[in-house]
PDB file of C-alpha atoms in Angstrom:
ATOM      1  CA  MET A  24      21.364  97.690  33.807  1.00 50.00           C
ATOM      2  CA  MET A  25      18.285  97.092  31.760  1.00 49.00           C
ATOM      3  CA  ASP A  26      14.599  97.534  32.589  1.00 52.00           C
ATOM      4  CA  ASP A  27      11.581  95.929  30.930  1.00 44.00           C
ATOM      5  CA  VAL A  28       9.212  97.924  28.751  1.00 41.00           C
ATOM      6  CA  ALA A  29       6.450  96.107  26.897  1.00 38.00           C
ATOM      7  CA  THR A  30       6.095  96.408  23.143  1.00 38.00           C
ATOM      8  CA  ASP A  31       3.790  94.443  20.894  1.00 40.00           C
ATOM      9  CA  SER A  32       4.860  92.142  18.085  1.00 41.00           C
ATOM     10  CA  SER A  33       3.080  89.303  16.395  1.00 40.00           C
ATOM     11  CA  THR A  34       4.189  85.985  15.044  1.00 39.00           C
ATOM     12  CA  THR A  35       4.236  85.463  11.300  1.00 40.00           C
ATOM     13  CA  ARG A  36       2.132  82.777   9.709  1.00 42.00           C
ATOM     14  CA  THR A  37       2.412  81.466   6.166  1.00 41.00           C
ATOM     15  CA  THR A  38      -0.341  79.565   4.463  1.00 41.00           C
ATOM     16  CA  SER A  39       0.245  77.217   1.523  1.00 42.00           C
ATOM     17  CA  THR A  40      -2.644  77.060  -0.898  1.00 43.00           C
ATOM     18  CA  THR A  41      -3.092  74.387  -3.533  1.00 43.00           C
ATOM     19  CA  GLY A  42      -5.808  76.238  -5.374  1.00 46.00           C
ATOM     20  CA  SER A  43      -8.140  79.142  -5.138  1.00 45.00           C
ATOM     21  CA  THR A  44     -11.023  76.961  -3.949  1.00 44.00           C
ATOM     22  CA  ASP A  45      -8.969  75.301  -1.241  1.00 48.00           C
ATOM     23  CA  GLY A  46      -7.510  78.662  -0.128  1.00 47.00           C
ATOM     24  CA  SER A  47     -10.972  80.210   0.090  1.00 45.00           C
ATOM     25  CA  ALA A  48     -12.225  77.308   2.136  1.00 44.00           C
ATOM     26  CA  ARG A  49      -9.366  77.622   4.585  1.00 45.00           C
ATOM     27  CA  ALA A  50      -9.831  81.361   4.899  1.00 44.00           C
ATOM     28  CA  SER A  51     -13.554  80.839   5.426  1.00 46.00           C
ATOM     29  CA  GLY A  52     -12.875  78.212   8.060  1.00 47.00           C
ATOM     30  CA  ARG A  53     -10.534  80.527   9.997  1.00 47.00           C
ATOM     31  CA  GLY A  54     -12.935  83.381   9.791  1.00 46.00           C
ATOM     32  CA  SER A  55     -15.923  81.394  11.065  1.00 46.00           C
ATOM     33  CA  GLY A  56     -14.054  79.190  13.518  1.00 48.00           C
ATOM     34  CA  GLY A  57     -15.461  76.090  11.840  1.00 47.00           C
ATOM     35  CA  ALA A  58     -14.041  72.616  11.874  1.00 49.00           C
ATOM     36  CA  SER A  59     -12.425  73.012   8.455  1.00 50.00           C
ATOM     37  CA  GLY A  60      -9.829  75.517   9.819  1.00 54.00           C
ATOM     38  CA  SER A  61      -7.897  76.029  13.037  1.00 55.00           C
ATOM     39  CA  PRO A  62      -8.838  79.030  15.252  1.00 59.00           C
ATOM     40  CA  GLU A  63      -6.576  82.104  15.018  1.00 61.00           C
ATOM     41  CA  LYS A  64      -3.731  82.001  17.507  1.00 59.00           C
ATOM     42  CA  PRO A  65      -3.532  84.752  20.152  1.00 59.00           C
ATOM     43  CA  ARG A  66      -0.961  87.515  19.619  1.00 64.00           C
ATOM     44  CA  ARG A  67       2.180  87.129  21.645  1.00 56.00           C
ATOM     45  CA  THR A  68       3.827  90.020  23.496  1.00 54.00           C
ATOM     46  CA  ARG A  69       7.580  90.314  23.288  1.00 56.00           C
ATOM     47  CA  ARG A  70       9.226  92.515  25.902  1.00 57.00           C
ATOM     48  CA  THR A  71      12.132  94.709  24.937  1.00 71.00           C
ATOM     49  CA  ARG A  72      14.284  96.421  27.517  1.00 82.00           C
ATOM     50  CA  MET A  73      14.835 100.076  28.346  1.00 85.00           C
ATOM     51  CA  THR A  74      18.521 100.741  28.862  1.00 92.00           C
ATOM     52  CA  GLY A  75      19.805 102.032  32.169  1.00 91.00           C
ATOM     53  CA  ALA A  76      20.566 105.420  30.619  1.00 93.00           C
ATOM     54  CA  GLU A  77      17.049 105.678  29.186  1.00 95.00           C
ATOM     55  CA  ARG A  78      15.478 104.739  32.509  1.00 95.00           C
ATOM     56  CA  ARG A  79      17.631 107.305  34.314  1.00 96.00           C
ATOM     57  CA  GLU A  80      16.509 110.082  31.969  1.00 96.00           C
ATOM     58  CA  GLN A  81      12.896 109.019  32.381  1.00 96.00           C
ATOM     59  CA  LEU A  82      13.159 109.215  36.166  1.00 97.00           C
ATOM     60  CA  LEU A  83      14.847 112.617  35.959  1.00 97.00           C
ATOM     61  CA  ASP A  84      12.068 114.004  33.751  1.00 96.00           C
ATOM     62  CA  ILE A  85       9.363 112.677  36.070  1.00 97.00           C
ATOM     63  CA  GLY A  86      11.169 113.902  39.172  1.00 96.00           C
ATOM     64  CA  ARG A  87      11.679 117.365  37.673  1.00 96.00           C
ATOM     65  CA  THR A  88       7.960 117.731  36.966  1.00 96.00           C
ATOM     66  CA  LEU A  89       6.907 116.514  40.413  1.00 96.00           C
ATOM     67  CA  PHE A  90       9.483 118.614  42.312  1.00 94.00           C
ATOM     68  CA  ALA A  91       8.340 121.724  40.454  1.00 93.00           C
ATOM     69  CA  GLU A  92       4.688 120.977  41.195  1.00 93.00           C
ATOM     70  CA  LYS A  93       4.896 119.692  44.766  1.00 93.00           C
ATOM     71  CA  GLY A  94       8.345 120.565  46.072  1.00 91.00           C
ATOM     72  CA  PHE A  95      10.876 118.200  47.572  1.00 91.00           C
ATOM     73  CA  GLU A  96       8.905 117.354  50.707  1.00 91.00           C
ATOM     74  CA  GLY A  97       5.641 116.860  48.826  1.00 93.00           C
ATOM     75  CA  THR A  98       7.139 114.362  46.393  1.00 95.00           C
ATOM     76  CA  SER A  99       7.632 110.702  47.327  1.00 96.00           C
ATOM     77  CA  VAL A 100       9.715 107.897  45.875  1.00 97.00           C
ATOM     78  CA  GLU A 101       6.510 105.872  45.561  1.00 97.00           C
ATOM     79  CA  GLU A 102       4.951 108.516  43.318  1.00 97.00           C
ATOM     80  CA  ILE A 103       8.066 108.823  41.159  1.00 97.00           C
ATOM     81  CA  ALA A 104       8.246 105.048  40.731  1.00 97.00           C
ATOM     82  CA  ALA A 105       4.524 104.778  39.950  1.00 97.00           C
ATOM     83  CA  LYS A 106       4.735 107.485  37.270  1.00 96.00           C
ATOM     84  CA  ALA A 107       7.657 105.635  35.689  1.00 95.00           C
ATOM     85  CA  GLY A 108       5.940 102.269  35.885  1.00 94.00           C
ATOM     86  CA  VAL A 109       8.722 100.723  37.957  1.00 95.00           C
ATOM     87  CA  SER A 110       9.223  99.560  41.526  1.00 95.00           C
ATOM     88  CA  LYS A 111      10.812 101.719  44.243  1.00 96.00           C
ATOM     89  CA  PRO A 112      14.103  99.766  44.210  1.00 96.00           C
ATOM     90  CA  VAL A 113      14.713 100.943  40.638  1.00 96.00           C
ATOM     91  CA  VAL A 114      14.717 104.570  41.808  1.00 97.00           C
ATOM     92  CA  TYR A 115      17.090 103.709  44.654  1.00 97.00           C
ATOM     93  CA  GLU A 116      19.349 101.788  42.298  1.00 96.00           C
ATOM     94  CA  HIS A 117      19.769 104.766  39.987  1.00 96.00           C
ATOM     95  CA  PHE A 118      19.960 107.621  42.504  1.00 96.00           C
ATOM     96  CA  GLY A 119      20.216 106.180  46.015  1.00 95.00           C
ATOM     97  CA  GLY A 120      16.870 107.763  46.935  1.00 94.00           C
ATOM     98  CA  LYS A 121      14.826 110.915  46.481  1.00 94.00           C
ATOM     99  CA  GLU A 122      17.664 113.144  47.703  1.00 93.00           C
ATOM    100  CA  GLY A 123      20.020 111.870  45.027  1.00 94.00           C
ATOM    101  CA  LEU A 124      17.464 112.351  42.273  1.00 96.00           C
ATOM    102  CA  TYR A 125      16.701 115.868  43.470  1.00 94.00           C
ATOM    103  CA  ALA A 126      20.390 116.759  43.606  1.00 91.00           C
ATOM    104  CA  VAL A 127      20.905 115.764  39.971  1.00 94.00           C
ATOM    105  CA  VAL A 128      17.808 117.699  38.856  1.00 94.00           C
ATOM    106  CA  VAL A 129      18.958 120.848  40.689  1.00 90.00           C
ATOM    107  CA  ASP A 130      22.511 120.573  39.407  1.00 89.00           C
ATOM    108  CA  ARG A 131      21.292 120.302  35.806  1.00 92.00           C
ATOM    109  CA  GLU A 132      19.045 123.335  36.145  1.00 90.00           C
ATOM    110  CA  MET A 133      21.792 125.367  37.793  1.00 87.00           C
ATOM    111  CA  ARG A 134      24.233 124.617  34.997  1.00 88.00           C
ATOM    112  CA  SER A 135      21.641 125.287  32.306  1.00 90.00           C
ATOM    113  CA  LEU A 136      20.764 128.724  33.669  1.00 87.00           C
ATOM    114  CA  LEU A 137      24.348 129.680  34.460  1.00 84.00           C
ATOM    115  CA  ASP A 138      25.521 128.671  30.989  1.00 88.00           C
ATOM    116  CA  GLY A 139      22.651 130.610  29.425  1.00 88.00           C
ATOM    117  CA  VAL A 140      23.439 133.815  31.307  1.00 85.00           C
ATOM    118  CA  THR A 141      27.218 133.718  30.905  1.00 83.00           C
ATOM    119  CA  GLY A 142      26.914 132.682  27.262  1.00 88.00           C
ATOM    120  CA  ALA A 143      24.696 135.684  26.578  1.00 88.00           C
ATOM    121  CA  LEU A 144      27.299 138.202  27.750  1.00 84.00           C
ATOM    122  CA  THR A 145      28.851 138.906  24.356  1.00 87.00           C
ATOM    123  CA  ALA A 146      28.293 142.624  23.792  1.00 76.00           C
ATOM    124  CA  GLY A 147      31.004 145.244  24.079  1.00 75.00           C
ATOM    125  CA  HIS A 148      28.956 148.039  25.622  1.00 84.00           C
ATOM    126  CA  PRO A 149      28.227 147.651  29.378  1.00 82.00           C
ATOM    127  CA  ARG A 150      24.587 148.703  29.042  1.00 86.00           C
ATOM    128  CA  GLU A 151      23.959 146.076  26.378  1.00 90.00           C
ATOM    129  CA  LEU A 152      25.633 143.502  28.619  1.00 85.00           C
ATOM    130  CA  LEU A 153      23.055 144.319  31.294  1.00 85.00           C
ATOM    131  CA  GLU A 154      20.282 143.867  28.753  1.00 91.00           C
ATOM    132  CA  GLN A 155      21.678 140.517  27.663  1.00 91.00           C
ATOM    133  CA  ALA A 156      21.922 139.267  31.246  1.00 87.00           C
ATOM    134  CA  ALA A 157      18.350 140.347  32.019  1.00 90.00           C
ATOM    135  CA  PHE A 158      16.994 138.720  28.866  1.00 93.00           C
ATOM    136  CA  ALA A 159      18.914 135.489  29.517  1.00 91.00           C
ATOM    137  CA  LEU A 160      17.293 135.065  32.928  1.00 89.00           C
ATOM    138  CA  LEU A 161      13.818 135.989  31.726  1.00 92.00           C
ATOM    139  CA  ASP A 162      14.190 133.661  28.728  1.00 93.00           C
ATOM    140  CA  TYR A 163      15.049 130.802  31.062  1.00 91.00           C
ATOM    141  CA  ILE A 164      12.066 131.530  33.305  1.00 90.00           C
ATOM    142  CA  GLU A 165       9.738 131.653  30.302  1.00 91.00           C
ATOM    143  CA  THR A 166      11.079 128.500  28.630  1.00 92.00           C
ATOM    144  CA  TYR A 167      12.021 126.347  31.626  1.00 92.00           C
ATOM    145  CA  THR A 168       9.421 127.366  34.180  1.00 91.00           C
ATOM    146  CA  ASP A 169       9.543 124.045  36.045  1.00 92.00           C
ATOM    147  CA  GLY A 170      13.297 124.281  36.367  1.00 91.00           C
ATOM    148  CA  PHE A 171      13.182 127.793  37.775  1.00 89.00           C
ATOM    149  CA  ARG A 172      10.451 126.865  40.253  1.00 89.00           C
ATOM    150  CA  ILE A 173      12.750 124.151  41.558  1.00 90.00           C
ATOM    151  CA  LEU A 174      15.721 126.509  41.823  1.00 86.00           C
ATOM    152  CA  VAL A 175      13.908 129.156  43.849  1.00 83.00           C
ATOM    153  CA  ARG A 176      12.928 126.621  46.496  1.00 75.00           C
ATOM    154  CA  ASP A 177      15.292 125.982  49.390  1.00 58.00           C
ATOM    155  CA  SER A 178      17.264 122.848  48.650  1.00 56.00           C
ATOM    156  CA  PRO A 179      17.411 120.177  51.388  1.00 57.00           C
ATOM    157  CA  VAL A 180      20.521 118.702  49.826  1.00 51.00           C
ATOM    158  CA  ALA A 181      23.855 119.646  51.363  1.00 46.00           C
ATOM    159  CA  GLN A 182      25.767 120.715  48.284  1.00 48.00           C
ATOM    160  CA  SER A 183      27.606 123.799  47.080  1.00 47.00           C
ATOM    161  CA  THR A 184      25.358 124.306  44.055  1.00 49.00           C
ATOM    162  CA  GLY A 185      21.967 123.558  45.540  1.00 52.00           C
ATOM    163  CA  THR A 186      20.365 126.880  46.448  1.00 67.00           C
ATOM    164  CA  PHE A 187      19.066 129.943  44.707  1.00 74.00           C
ATOM    165  CA  ALA A 188      21.578 132.045  46.653  1.00 75.00           C
ATOM    166  CA  SER A 189      24.477 130.020  45.293  1.00 77.00           C
ATOM    167  CA  LEU A 190      23.068 130.430  41.787  1.00 75.00           C
ATOM    168  CA  ILE A 191      23.071 134.215  42.184  1.00 78.00           C
ATOM    169  CA  SER A 192      26.612 134.028  43.512  1.00 82.00           C
ATOM    170  CA  ASP A 193      27.809 131.974  40.548  1.00 80.00           C
ATOM    171  CA  ILE A 194      26.310 134.385  38.023  1.00 80.00           C
ATOM    172  CA  ALA A 195      27.580 137.412  39.942  1.00 85.00           C
ATOM    173  CA  THR A 196      31.094 136.020  39.702  1.00 85.00           C
ATOM    174  CA  GLN A 197      30.809 136.269  35.927  1.00 77.00           C
ATOM    175  CA  VAL A 198      29.696 139.901  36.216  1.00 82.00           C
ATOM    176  CA  GLU A 199      32.488 140.927  38.605  1.00 87.00           C
ATOM    177  CA  ASP A 200      35.130 141.132  35.878  1.00 82.00           C
ATOM    178  CA  ILE A 201      32.934 143.357  33.721  1.00 80.00           C
ATOM    179  CA  LEU A 202      32.197 145.729  36.587  1.00 84.00           C
ATOM    180  CA  GLY A 203      35.822 145.679  37.708  1.00 87.00           C
ATOM    181  CA  LEU A 204      36.958 147.036  34.352  1.00 84.00           C
ATOM    182  CA  GLU A 205      34.287 149.740  34.413  1.00 82.00           C
ATOM    183  CA  PHE A 206      35.222 150.744  37.960  1.00 86.00           C
ATOM    184  CA  LYS A 207      38.871 151.132  37.002  1.00 86.00           C
ATOM    185  CA  ALA A 208      37.968 153.223  33.968  1.00 84.00           C
ATOM    186  CA  ARG A 209      35.888 155.563  36.150  1.00 82.00           C
ATOM    187  CA  GLY A 210      38.419 155.791  38.950  1.00 85.00           C
ATOM    188  CA  PHE A 211      36.381 153.725  41.430  1.00 88.00           C
ATOM    189  CA  ASP A 212      37.727 151.079  43.758  1.00 90.00           C
ATOM    190  CA  ALA A 213      37.692 147.825  41.729  1.00 90.00           C
ATOM    191  CA  LYS A 214      37.677 145.816  44.977  1.00 91.00           C
ATOM    192  CA  LEU A 215      34.030 146.790  45.382  1.00 92.00           C
ATOM    193  CA  ALA A 216      33.029 145.157  42.082  1.00 91.00           C
ATOM    194  CA  PRO A 217      31.934 141.867  43.769  1.00 91.00           C
ATOM    195  CA  LEU A 218      29.532 143.781  46.039  1.00 92.00           C
ATOM    196  CA  TYR A 219      27.911 145.603  43.135  1.00 90.00           C
ATOM    197  CA  ALA A 220      27.812 142.428  41.057  1.00 89.00           C
ATOM    198  CA  GLN A 221      25.848 140.651  43.794  1.00 88.00           C
ATOM    199  CA  ALA A 222      23.472 143.616  44.062  1.00 89.00           C
ATOM    200  CA  LEU A 223      22.815 143.814  40.323  1.00 87.00           C
ATOM    201  CA  VAL A 224      22.360 140.089  39.770  1.00 86.00           C
ATOM    202  CA  GLY A 225      20.208 139.780  42.881  1.00 87.00           C
ATOM    203  CA  MET A 226      17.954 142.559  41.638  1.00 90.00           C
ATOM    204  CA  VAL A 227      17.429 140.856  38.299  1.00 87.00           C
ATOM    205  CA  ALA A 228      16.981 137.388  39.823  1.00 85.00           C
ATOM    206  CA  LEU A 229      14.421 138.450  42.424  1.00 88.00           C
ATOM    207  CA  THR A 230      12.504 140.454  39.841  1.00 92.00           C
ATOM    208  CA  GLY A 231      12.472 137.378  37.666  1.00 89.00           C
ATOM    209  CA  GLN A 232      11.112 135.330  40.555  1.00 87.00           C
ATOM    210  CA  TRP A 233       8.255 137.817  40.914  1.00 91.00           C
ATOM    211  CA  TRP A 234       7.619 137.863  37.140  1.00 93.00           C
ATOM    212  CA  LEU A 235       7.409 134.054  37.151  1.00 88.00           C
ATOM    213  CA  ASP A 236       3.919 134.296  38.628  1.00 88.00           C
ATOM    214  CA  VAL A 237       2.523 137.588  37.329  1.00 90.00           C
ATOM    215  CA  ARG A 238       3.974 137.541  33.767  1.00 89.00           C
ATOM    216  CA  LYS A 239       3.190 141.245  33.439  1.00 90.00           C
ATOM    217  CA  PRO A 240       4.414 143.445  31.864  1.00 94.00           C
ATOM    218  CA  LYS A 241       5.907 141.744  28.810  1.00 94.00           C
ATOM    219  CA  LYS A 242       9.410 140.312  28.986  1.00 94.00           C
ATOM    220  CA  ALA A 243      11.080 143.045  26.926  1.00 95.00           C
ATOM    221  CA  GLU A 244       9.488 145.748  29.055  1.00 96.00           C
ATOM    222  CA  VAL A 245      10.645 144.075  32.267  1.00 95.00           C
ATOM    223  CA  ALA A 246      14.185 143.871  30.885  1.00 94.00           C
ATOM    224  CA  ALA A 247      14.072 147.552  29.883  1.00 95.00           C
ATOM    225  CA  HIS A 248      13.018 148.673  33.368  1.00 95.00           C
ATOM    226  CA  LEU A 249      15.640 146.508  35.050  1.00 93.00           C
ATOM    227  CA  VAL A 250      18.374 147.971  32.872  1.00 92.00           C
ATOM    228  CA  ASN A 251      16.976 151.478  33.396  1.00 94.00           C
ATOM    229  CA  LEU A 252      17.343 151.185  37.154  1.00 92.00           C
ATOM    230  CA  ALA A 253      20.712 149.450  37.044  1.00 89.00           C
ATOM    231  CA  TRP A 254      22.302 151.593  34.341  1.00 88.00           C
ATOM    232  CA  HIS A 255      21.238 154.994  35.612  1.00 89.00           C
ATOM    233  CA  GLY A 256      22.132 153.928  39.118  1.00 87.00           C
ATOM    234  CA  LEU A 257      25.639 153.057  37.970  1.00 81.00           C
ATOM    235  CA  ASP A 258      25.834 156.163  35.797  1.00 82.00           C
ATOM    236  CA  GLY A 259      25.351 158.414  38.812  1.00 85.00           C
ATOM    237  CA  LEU A 260      27.522 156.325  41.122  1.00 84.00           C
ATOM    238  CA  GLU A 261      29.510 158.211  43.742  1.00 85.00           C
ATOM    239  CA  PRO A 262      33.140 157.106  44.199  1.00 83.00           C
ATOM    240  CA  LYS A 263      32.730 157.374  47.969  1.00 86.00           C
ATOM    241  CA  PRO A 264      29.039 157.221  48.931  1.00 88.00           C
ATOM    242  CA  ARG A 265      28.025 158.821  52.242  1.00 88.00           C
ATOM    243  CA  LEU A 266      25.192 158.020  54.626  1.00 90.00           C
ATOM    244  CA  ILE A 267      22.878 160.969  55.301  1.00 90.00           C
ATOM    245  CA  GLY A 268      20.916 159.493  58.194  1.00 91.00           C
ATOM    246  CA  HIS A 269      21.802 159.560  61.891  1.00 87.00           C
ATOM    247  CA  ARG A 270      23.149 156.036  61.941  1.00 88.00           C
ATOM    248  CA  LYS A 271      26.767 155.834  60.794  1.00 84.00           C
ATOM    249  CA  SER A 272      27.691 152.257  61.759  1.00 86.00           C
TER     250      SER A 272
END
């Protein structure tokens, strides 16, 4: 599939001159529009075509910006098409509608953030792993603010990877193995690692959501405080925690 995009080009003219006097006269005639020379021809516009892949990427970029700014409900197919300089049927042809476009945008952002967090977990020491995970999320928020704004909104698309909760779950799955090993080494029940992984990742993710708007304190300081709470909480972990209040169930 190809779409039209206008680009300018001009025809090439060659002029034969029999002498300097004759050439000057012809040039003078064209410049003044006199009878001795023909008037300059208008420039012609030749239209080249944007490939289907290029058009798809253009629509995704426009949709991403609008969804981050206005949300899914506040964005219309008409506005997306107008920003791209195409008709509505072009959007439907590529994505089947606004829902399809949104689903692709969300899926890309989910994979980008998940890959960034899991790829950052390279250290050997557990505390440094926590630091790397915190920095990876904060780096994403700082660099891809529009993408994160989209992810923290509730997705109207029925898909397994379309909500912020599912994002937290995916990242927590990567952390489970790390915590499981630490639990075994400390004599704790490794079956509880998924619960603690969800708690730790959720803490970092929700803090990041708050930091998205306030941007204070600085990123490194936020990461340090997150790790401080998480690490010292884990360091003093009880193998069998007890409730001290009246409610026991």
